């Protein structure tokens, strides 16, 4: 059930309506739990067992750890319980996500030494498993550390793990935020409904008008880099940077809007990342829930920046390599993570030698240049992410270098023809990108456009809703012949 499908646009109002008709919080949560499992089972009913197992293991593990702490049991026992639960949850994730990659690597070694390759097997990656596993594991670690109290009510905790707006692609929520809200009675507020509708419509615009339309050009170039060589690769990679941002950001905004309709405030997952002035700042603004998860549960336990400069750089390298592996079972994803880790290390070294007493004009120009350089670096790394394999990435880079004098990919008409779009659709995407840029610029200044809209006259608020809806219907990708584009991060 995709957010940009008719099915979801029917499902969501039913969930919200029944939710507010139920007076008791515990029954409301039970309704949301049933609805969330129904939502997940629309993908593959069998994999609901994996969702339940991740929930049950971490719930019982946290309960045991909590009781051991209350009885003043040794830390060794609590740690043993934590390790067992982590091994079960991360082991299940590893089997489904990485077994094919491991067998492929083993077979490559067998071929070199002249042995018969192992028989491989294909497992369908359960949608959302990387997200709800980290969310459940994060809760378990928080209980072990004593940061939060163990949740005794199984149904409330099960809803925390399976809450449908953020179940399949985040944000990866913390118990300190989401779990507490689920235990609090949420009264109906018209403002929440307004905010939810604005978020959902804006998310649909970002996804259906920008991401899905840009995907057609990106797919056309990356699927035939022989025909579309030279600067086509550059423009397609730039387009992919905005495609993946708008795809994932669009999902996150729709998720935030869906939760807002229920009186739940999910964390912001993106904060104008392409306006960042360094790679370090970019990662503070991109996929925030994942970045902070790795910071709190991997980087800091490794020692963070408290054990010297060399150790800090090693920790950064490990975290970004693991982040790349989390995104996909291929060397190209690991390389993408490593490249970003190297960026961070080099940026940290350079930062120590920058002057901070420059004149305002010089400082402004430097900041603008920093933003451009940061985008170029991030976009180059995206090439490895999009290529899907190391060999394909090498081929694409060599293709560009060999055909660097092919400037067709910089010409508007050539791009439009490769895109396969009429002029009016290109104009629609351009307008949507301008709207995105304005809103992101305001967000970069910590200004919420939705907050500004909410306080306007009622007629203005309705005009915004109607205008957004018409814009999505006019320039969005949909229709009888249209198969809704699955959100990119669903595959992770």
XYZ file of C-alpha atoms in Angstrom:
492
model
C 0.000 0.000 0.000
C 1.920 3.016 -1.280
C 1.355 6.494 0.118
C 0.753 7.749 -3.422
C -1.944 5.160 -4.185
C -5.736 5.390 -4.199
C -5.837 2.548 -1.663
C -3.964 4.616 0.912
C -6.118 7.679 0.273
C -9.107 5.525 1.279
C -7.360 3.679 4.112
C -6.019 6.780 5.896
C -9.337 8.665 6.427
C -10.943 5.468 7.754
C -8.093 5.001 10.248
C -8.337 8.629 11.391
C -12.153 8.720 11.619
C -12.483 5.535 13.689
C -9.513 6.592 15.846
C -11.252 9.774 17.013
C -14.591 8.003 17.489
C -12.976 5.726 20.089
C -12.862 7.469 23.495
C -10.394 5.226 25.346
C -6.648 5.475 24.613
C -5.944 1.741 25.014
C -8.695 0.813 22.525
C -7.475 3.513 20.143
C -4.006 2.015 20.237
C -5.426 -1.445 19.615
C -7.241 -0.054 16.560
C -4.020 1.530 15.290
C -2.120 -1.716 15.936
C -4.604 -3.788 13.917
C -4.609 -1.149 11.182
C -0.807 -1.031 11.116
C -0.515 -4.803 10.713
C -3.159 -4.691 7.984
C -1.111 -1.960 6.280
C 2.050 -4.077 6.473
C 0.339 -7.290 5.381
C -0.699 -5.574 2.155
C 2.926 -5.994 1.082
C 3.337 -9.644 2.065
C 1.217 -11.207 4.806
C 3.843 -13.826 5.683
C 6.428 -11.221 6.637
C 4.166 -9.865 9.358
C 5.665 -12.741 11.384
C 9.071 -11.054 11.119
C 7.596 -7.792 12.353
C 5.976 -9.636 15.250
C 9.166 -11.541 16.092
C 11.246 -8.325 16.185
C 8.601 -6.872 18.495
C 8.344 -9.919 20.765
C 12.100 -10.458 21.119
C 12.855 -6.835 22.054
C 9.792 -6.578 24.314
C 10.747 -9.702 26.284
C 14.424 -8.757 26.250
C 13.695 -5.302 27.663
C 11.387 -6.834 30.279
C 14.070 -9.288 31.418
C 16.775 -6.601 31.468
C 14.506 -4.317 33.494
C 13.729 -7.031 36.061
C 17.400 -7.974 36.331
C 18.202 -4.323 37.038
C 15.459 -4.128 39.690
C 16.826 -7.229 41.409
C 20.361 -5.778 41.355
C 21.594 -8.619 39.154
C 25.088 -8.335 37.729
C 25.646 -6.244 34.633
C 27.061 -9.363 32.986
C 23.606 -11.001 33.014
C 21.928 -7.910 31.599
C 24.593 -7.617 28.926
C 24.204 -11.295 28.024
C 20.451 -10.792 27.567
C 21.097 -7.726 25.415
C 23.602 -9.565 23.228
C 21.251 -12.530 22.694
C 18.381 -10.250 21.652
C 20.647 -8.205 19.374
C 21.973 -11.359 17.727
C 18.446 -12.631 17.059
C 17.163 -9.379 15.561
C 20.275 -8.408 13.625
C 20.743 -12.037 12.603
C 17.295 -12.155 10.994
C 18.040 -8.868 9.225
C 21.382 -10.229 8.050
C 19.906 -13.456 6.671
C 17.299 -11.694 4.575
C 19.453 -8.777 3.478
C 23.004 -10.068 3.160
C 22.964 -13.848 2.668
C 22.928 -13.569 -1.138
C 25.858 -11.122 -1.055
C 27.896 -13.367 1.261
C 27.266 -16.433 -0.924
C 28.237 -14.403 -3.997
C 31.534 -13.362 -2.386
C 32.257 -16.926 -1.243
C 31.584 -18.228 -4.751
C 34.014 -15.672 -6.192
C 36.690 -17.084 -3.878
C 35.735 -20.658 -4.832
C 36.119 -19.816 -8.526
C 39.603 -18.416 -7.885
C 40.752 -21.519 -5.980
C 39.030 -23.880 -8.428
C 36.213 -25.183 -6.219
C 32.577 -25.771 -7.136
C 30.437 -22.685 -6.328
C 27.774 -22.945 -3.636
C 24.126 -23.123 -4.620
C 22.596 -19.700 -4.070
C 19.075 -18.890 -2.958
C 16.938 -15.803 -3.316
C 15.071 -14.282 -0.408
C 12.661 -11.429 -0.958
C 13.705 -8.570 1.310
C 10.760 -7.814 3.617
C 9.770 -4.183 3.182
C 10.754 -1.993 6.122
C 12.812 -4.649 7.937
C 15.905 -2.421 8.112
C 13.840 0.355 9.675
C 11.711 -1.443 12.247
C 14.667 -3.610 13.300
C 16.764 -0.544 14.155
C 13.815 1.081 15.921
C 13.218 -1.996 18.085
C 16.934 -2.467 18.772
C 17.279 1.204 19.740
C 14.510 0.793 22.319
C 16.180 -2.308 23.752
C 19.529 -0.529 24.117
C 17.837 2.477 25.757
C 16.273 0.183 28.370
C 19.630 -1.532 28.944
C 21.334 1.830 29.465
C 18.590 2.965 31.818
C 17.666 5.898 29.574
C 13.996 4.878 29.553
C 11.706 2.652 31.588
C 10.636 -0.686 30.162
C 7.192 -0.574 28.514
C 5.017 -3.151 30.290
C 2.040 -3.018 27.908
C 2.827 -5.315 24.979
C 0.178 -3.822 22.670
C 1.444 -0.274 23.204
C 5.001 -1.380 22.494
C 3.881 -3.401 19.451
C 2.245 -0.241 18.089
C 5.477 1.685 18.683
C 7.350 -0.778 16.451
C 4.626 -1.063 13.787
C 3.057 2.440 13.677
C 1.974 2.523 10.019
C 2.985 6.064 8.930
C 6.680 5.380 9.616
C 6.755 1.581 9.523
C 8.291 0.839 6.129
C 10.744 3.713 5.583
C 11.041 5.668 8.801
C 11.775 8.003 10.318
C 13.399 5.591 12.766
C 11.675 6.855 15.891
C 12.872 6.820 19.487
C 10.789 5.636 22.395
C 11.357 8.988 24.121
C 9.327 10.624 21.363
C 6.858 8.209 19.769
C 6.203 5.731 22.591
C 5.404 8.508 25.056
C 2.946 10.084 22.613
C 1.188 6.756 22.020
C 0.560 6.479 25.770
C -0.970 9.960 25.914
C -4.602 10.602 25.006
C -4.776 12.747 21.878
C -7.789 15.038 21.602
C -9.178 16.042 18.237
C -7.656 19.341 17.089
C -8.613 21.009 13.835
C -5.089 22.445 13.584
C -3.629 18.914 13.460
C -5.956 18.053 10.581
C -4.906 21.194 8.713
C -1.213 20.520 9.252
C -1.622 16.892 8.248
C -3.338 17.808 4.981
C -0.673 20.402 4.123
C 2.124 17.923 4.815
C 0.479 15.167 2.779
C -0.260 17.375 -0.242
C 3.230 18.859 -0.186
C 4.741 15.388 0.164
C 2.697 14.151 -2.798
C 3.900 17.109 -4.864
C 7.535 16.460 -3.983
C 7.172 12.732 -4.718
C 4.825 12.635 -7.724
C 5.750 15.865 -9.510
C 9.502 15.999 -8.881
C 10.821 12.545 -7.923
C 8.690 10.380 -10.233
C 9.166 12.692 -13.213
C 12.924 13.024 -12.716
C 13.116 9.222 -12.395
C 12.172 8.887 -16.064
C 15.208 10.890 -17.204
C 17.561 9.245 -14.703
C 16.398 5.749 -15.678
C 16.685 6.545 -19.391
C 20.327 7.634 -19.047
C 21.536 5.065 -16.511
C 19.909 2.181 -18.383
C 21.704 3.134 -21.625
C 24.947 4.960 -20.847
C 26.318 4.058 -24.267
C 23.683 6.113 -26.077
C 23.566 8.771 -23.368
C 27.248 9.329 -22.701
C 29.346 12.343 -21.780
C 27.493 15.148 -20.049
C 24.201 13.241 -20.069
C 25.714 11.293 -17.172
C 26.404 14.515 -15.256
C 22.904 15.944 -15.730
C 21.312 12.568 -14.930
C 23.365 12.246 -11.743
C 22.335 15.762 -10.698
C 18.734 14.799 -11.469
C 19.169 11.665 -9.347
C 20.357 13.773 -6.411
C 17.017 15.577 -6.468
C 15.080 12.416 -7.318
C 16.294 10.475 -4.279
C 15.922 13.522 -2.030
C 12.379 14.270 -3.175
C 11.442 10.591 -3.120
C 12.557 10.010 0.470
C 11.691 13.510 1.690
C 8.264 13.181 0.088
C 7.686 9.901 1.934
C 8.850 11.422 5.230
C 6.552 14.440 4.842
C 3.538 12.248 4.002
C 4.386 10.060 7.012
C 4.596 13.154 9.207
C 1.268 14.398 7.835
C -0.448 11.038 8.326
C 0.730 10.892 11.944
C -0.257 14.525 12.471
C -3.860 13.664 11.546
C -3.769 11.310 14.540
C -2.261 13.935 16.833
C 1.202 12.323 16.701
C 4.302 14.409 15.968
C 7.026 12.438 14.171
C 10.578 13.745 14.076
C 11.756 15.686 11.017
C 13.928 13.473 8.831
C 15.276 16.163 6.492
C 16.296 19.770 7.103
C 17.250 21.316 3.729
C 20.312 19.049 3.231
C 21.402 20.460 -0.135
C 21.917 23.889 1.430
C 24.566 22.442 3.734
C 27.989 24.091 3.641
C 29.941 20.942 4.457
C 29.513 17.196 4.181
C 29.365 17.040 7.967
C 26.461 19.493 7.985
C 24.812 17.570 5.139
C 24.691 14.450 7.290
C 23.174 16.433 10.138
C 20.355 17.346 7.766
C 19.943 14.167 5.653
C 18.073 11.112 6.949
C 18.402 12.545 10.433
C 16.809 9.576 12.199
C 19.377 7.151 10.731
C 22.336 9.502 11.241
C 21.456 10.063 14.898
C 20.815 6.321 15.373
C 24.317 5.468 14.161
C 25.720 8.315 16.254
C 24.069 7.160 19.490
C 24.319 3.380 19.086
C 27.545 2.912 17.104
C 29.773 6.008 16.906
C 29.609 6.969 20.594
C 29.975 3.344 21.874
C 33.067 3.039 19.650
C 34.520 5.998 21.517
C 33.227 8.860 19.385
C 35.662 11.764 19.454
C 36.738 11.194 23.061
C 39.749 8.962 22.375
C 41.948 11.097 20.171
C 41.919 12.291 16.579
C 43.056 9.060 14.921
C 40.486 7.000 16.810
C 37.785 9.526 15.879
C 38.604 9.166 12.185
C 38.606 5.368 12.440
C 35.198 5.530 14.136
C 33.842 7.821 11.407
C 35.149 5.449 8.739
C 33.492 2.445 10.415
C 30.157 4.227 10.886
C 29.910 5.332 7.265
C 30.994 1.931 5.939
C 28.264 0.314 8.063
C 25.804 2.968 6.872
C 26.609 2.041 3.279
C 26.139 -1.650 4.076
C 22.800 -0.851 5.759
C 21.605 0.720 2.517
C 22.281 -2.309 0.356
C 24.022 -5.652 -0.042
C 26.481 -4.549 -2.711
C 30.020 -3.206 -2.734
C 28.845 -0.024 -4.483
C 26.767 0.904 -1.418
C 29.682 0.215 0.925
C 31.918 2.328 -1.323
C 29.316 5.108 -1.262
C 29.437 5.046 2.535
C 33.243 4.967 2.607
C 33.443 7.949 0.228
C 31.188 9.958 2.538
C 33.296 8.902 5.507
C 36.466 10.076 3.745
C 34.728 13.373 2.959
C 34.014 13.792 6.674
C 37.603 13.093 7.683
C 39.101 15.435 5.069
C 36.545 18.118 5.944
C 37.446 17.884 9.622
C 41.143 18.298 8.812
C 40.538 21.279 6.503
C 38.199 22.968 8.987
C 41.034 23.404 11.472
C 42.938 25.599 9.012
C 40.114 27.881 7.837
C 40.123 31.533 8.779
C 37.140 32.779 10.761
C 37.826 36.514 10.660
C 37.056 37.164 6.989
C 35.079 40.196 5.836
C 31.326 39.767 5.412
C 31.414 39.829 1.584
C 34.248 37.326 1.429
C 32.525 35.145 4.016
C 29.247 35.175 2.053
C 31.021 34.167 -1.163
C 32.893 31.422 0.655
C 29.688 30.054 2.171
C 27.998 30.032 -1.246
C 31.018 28.274 -2.725
C 31.027 25.787 0.168
C 27.393 24.906 -0.589
C 28.200 24.285 -4.264
C 31.303 22.224 -3.468
C 29.381 20.168 -0.901
C 26.645 19.404 -3.433
C 29.216 18.371 -6.066
C 30.931 16.016 -3.607
C 27.653 14.487 -2.441
C 26.419 14.159 -6.022
C 29.587 12.340 -7.093
C 29.012 9.844 -4.285
C 25.401 9.397 -5.452
C 26.755 8.016 -8.741
C 27.991 4.891 -6.936
C 24.681 4.646 -5.098
C 22.650 4.791 -8.323
C 24.937 2.609 -10.421
C 24.074 -0.455 -8.352
C 27.442 -2.163 -8.765
C 31.125 -1.273 -8.700
C 31.653 -2.462 -12.286
C 28.759 -0.354 -13.560
C 30.031 2.699 -11.674
C 33.501 2.262 -13.202
C 31.978 1.896 -16.665
C 29.898 5.067 -16.246
C 32.885 7.127 -15.041
C 35.090 5.856 -17.879
C 32.272 6.551 -20.323
C 32.065 10.158 -19.153
C 35.832 10.718 -19.319
C 36.058 9.162 -22.788
C 33.141 11.227 -24.100
C 33.743 14.415 -22.126
C 33.541 16.398 -25.367
C 29.931 15.238 -25.904
C 27.994 18.302 -24.724
C 24.560 17.138 -25.928
C 23.668 16.286 -22.349
C 23.895 19.974 -21.434
C 21.400 21.129 -24.060
C 17.821 21.682 -22.915
C 16.189 20.141 -25.984
C 18.444 17.069 -25.898
C 17.635 16.517 -22.233
C 13.901 16.964 -22.870
C 13.943 14.445 -25.738
C 15.874 11.897 -23.650
C 13.398 12.602 -20.868
C 10.509 12.002 -23.257
C 8.494 14.876 -21.811
C 6.481 17.687 -23.405
C 7.521 21.256 -22.617
C 4.652 21.892 -20.175
C 5.666 18.940 -17.969
C 9.253 20.181 -17.800
C 7.887 23.562 -16.761
C 5.759 21.905 -14.070
C 8.772 20.103 -12.600
C 10.738 23.362 -12.715
C 8.018 25.214 -10.779
C 7.893 22.394 -8.207
C 11.676 22.587 -7.764
C 11.419 26.345 -7.209
C 8.732 25.791 -4.548
C 10.938 23.141 -2.929
C 13.897 25.539 -2.974
C 11.917 28.355 -1.330
C 10.542 26.101 1.411
C 13.959 24.518 2.032
C 15.576 27.948 2.223
C 13.022 28.969 4.860
C 13.594 25.702 6.705
C 17.349 26.315 6.648
C 16.613 29.541 8.540
C 14.483 27.521 11.019
C 11.276 29.016 9.643
C 8.259 26.717 9.158
C 6.153 27.595 6.120
C 3.289 25.496 7.511
C 3.330 27.574 10.706
C 3.033 30.691 8.561
C 0.100 29.260 6.584
C -1.793 28.099 9.687
C -2.149 31.658 11.036
C -3.500 33.090 7.761
C -7.169 33.744 6.975
C -9.282 30.688 6.264
C -9.780 31.591 2.585
C -5.996 31.720 2.089
C -5.541 28.312 3.708
C -8.172 26.765 1.425
C -6.554 28.360 -1.630
C -3.228 26.733 -0.696
C -4.861 23.300 -0.335
C -6.775 23.589 -3.618
C -3.745 24.963 -5.487
C -1.503 22.126 -4.268
C -4.110 19.508 -5.174
C -4.594 20.948 -8.674
C -0.830 21.198 -9.183
C -0.320 17.536 -8.252
C -3.219 16.453 -10.485
C -1.835 18.501 -13.382
C 1.854 17.598 -13.241
C 2.046 14.491 -11.062
C 2.619 10.961 -12.360
C -0.611 8.975 -12.089
C -3.440 7.535 -14.203
C -4.744 4.190 -15.457
C -1.508 3.392 -17.275
C 0.632 4.545 -14.378
C 2.131 2.133 -11.909
C 2.852 4.142 -8.738
C 6.613 4.431 -8.259
C 7.696 2.598 -5.132
C 9.623 4.853 -2.788
C 13.355 4.250 -3.280
C 14.099 3.657 0.402
C 11.539 0.815 0.560
C 14.248 -1.447 -0.896
C 16.526 -0.792 2.084
